[in-house]
């Protein structure tokens, strides 16, 4: 596989041509290459948990057309129901489900019970304490309904909890905890900008603090001084360095941690894997323009018997940034990359001022690396590059990374473009990805919906959507639209339910731009919500009047 040309250090409008060249070479590459499945098996092959009819079989569904409706639009034969929406009570004490539902994930403890986690990324209309209370995340008991067999959140459970930006106490772990770079802090208050995430191999939830600068700014971005947007009052001012971390939430003990060894930047999410010799690996993207793609490798091996004791692996290891030009991983370590030592960085400083360290170390600036996921069969790493471009050409891409010899512990890799966005491709601004039936990619988009310019993705495709892109077979790399969201919304975190008969999706910030009233309609306030999509089962459900969903 060919290496791709160097992208410009800055991916703004002035350097768009270079970025296009970067992606353009990849497109040729993608067409010429066919990735052989099963060449890399660091991740176990997922088995079908249910023998029921899959939610969709690649391209068997009828594609949804361009819509500008204030509605969730699905192919004929499907329905949806709203499971949780902003403001719903999720605890007997009155705790509320927060705003802007983004990432969702579940962890099952047994055949009947588990946990649901949902990130609350931000809010466009709340202020001050109300704003900080409504961001963070919700952790809710999940139970299998004995009658329907469906998994649903139990909103009455005393176990349910909220992590928020206002008063949740969070322990720092790793090299920067208690360090000078953090003024000696071992504990911080609150989590904000919670975007994507993961479930750890030991069954806890991870949540990435992405646009933390919206709240308290960021003076450690080498590309620009990021000023805060929310205008929080003096009594709610905080040290920006307490944010921009990868957060871990333990639903059973209710402990919350920030892992400083995983670096501080605009964390989108994390994808866990293992090296061939059994060490823990986490791949991560920094969702700002011209920022890096990372992986962390633990020093010691994962021990399944140690359960949550494996958490310590994330405090002792090496963080690497990708050099996609030369296909190598650069260690962000003062001993292994001497320029960092010369510039005065110790390990703690690298953890806190990661973006600055990456500049010195030579990490490749990429076009907004967002969601990162490991293909369950092949072990390839899929990375959304969500570069903005409102012209007529390419608008975002999905990159595939193959580690050398199929080992997540390798320090060399190859990469190519799996799908190049654009009008013809039917894809623009890919943001979140997940693996569906037959390991087809489920891709959600996030392009501009507030006064979008002419000849933009909004004009081409209508509202933001959910696309299916097979990763193998005759339709590999082709795009088909499965779902279109309501006005103003982006769709987040497409996830098959535990029994794989439902597709769970978050509808984030519907009504953005002052238009739209989803899901309650009329003149109601629009609300972000989690929905469950399923196939219609019988003739009654398939009547025309029942086809448009709940
Ligand atoms: Fe929160 Fe990168 O989207
Ligand atoms: Ca995202
Ligand atoms: Ca997004």
Short mmCIF file of N, CA and C and ligand atoms in Angstrom, two decimals, residues 102 121 195 210 268 287 368 370 431, ligand 1:
data_model
loop_
_atom_site.label_atom_id
_atom_site.label_comp_id
_atom_site.label_asym_id
_atom_site.label_seq_id
_atom_site.Cartn_x
_atom_site.Cartn_y
_atom_site.Cartn_z
N UNK A 102 -24.78 12.04 23.23
CA UNK A 102 -23.79 11.79 22.17
C UNK A 102 -23.47 10.28 22.14
N UNK A 121 -22.82 15.94 25.77
CA UNK A 121 -21.65 16.67 25.30
C UNK A 121 -21.64 18.16 25.63
N UNK A 195 -17.82 13.48 24.55
CA UNK A 195 -18.16 13.24 23.14
C UNK A 195 -18.34 11.76 22.86
N UNK A 210 -14.01 16.36 24.78
CA UNK A 210 -13.59 16.91 23.50
C UNK A 210 -13.49 18.44 23.52
N UNK A 268 -11.92 12.49 21.25
CA UNK A 268 -13.18 12.03 20.68
C UNK A 268 -13.61 10.76 21.41
N UNK A 287 -10.10 15.57 18.03
CA UNK A 287 -11.02 16.19 17.08
C UNK A 287 -10.89 17.72 17.03
N UNK A 368 -9.15 16.58 11.46
CA UNK A 368 -10.12 16.24 12.51
C UNK A 368 -10.32 14.73 12.66
N UNK A 370 -11.75 11.90 14.23
CA UNK A 370 -12.85 11.73 15.20
C UNK A 370 -12.92 10.27 15.64
N UNK A 431 -18.56 11.18 11.29
CA UNK A 431 -18.21 11.53 12.67
C UNK A 431 -18.11 10.28 13.53
FE1 LIG B 1 -18.07 15.63 19.62
FE2 LIG B 1 -15.95 15.16 17.59
O1 LIG B 1 -17.69 15.29 17.88
#
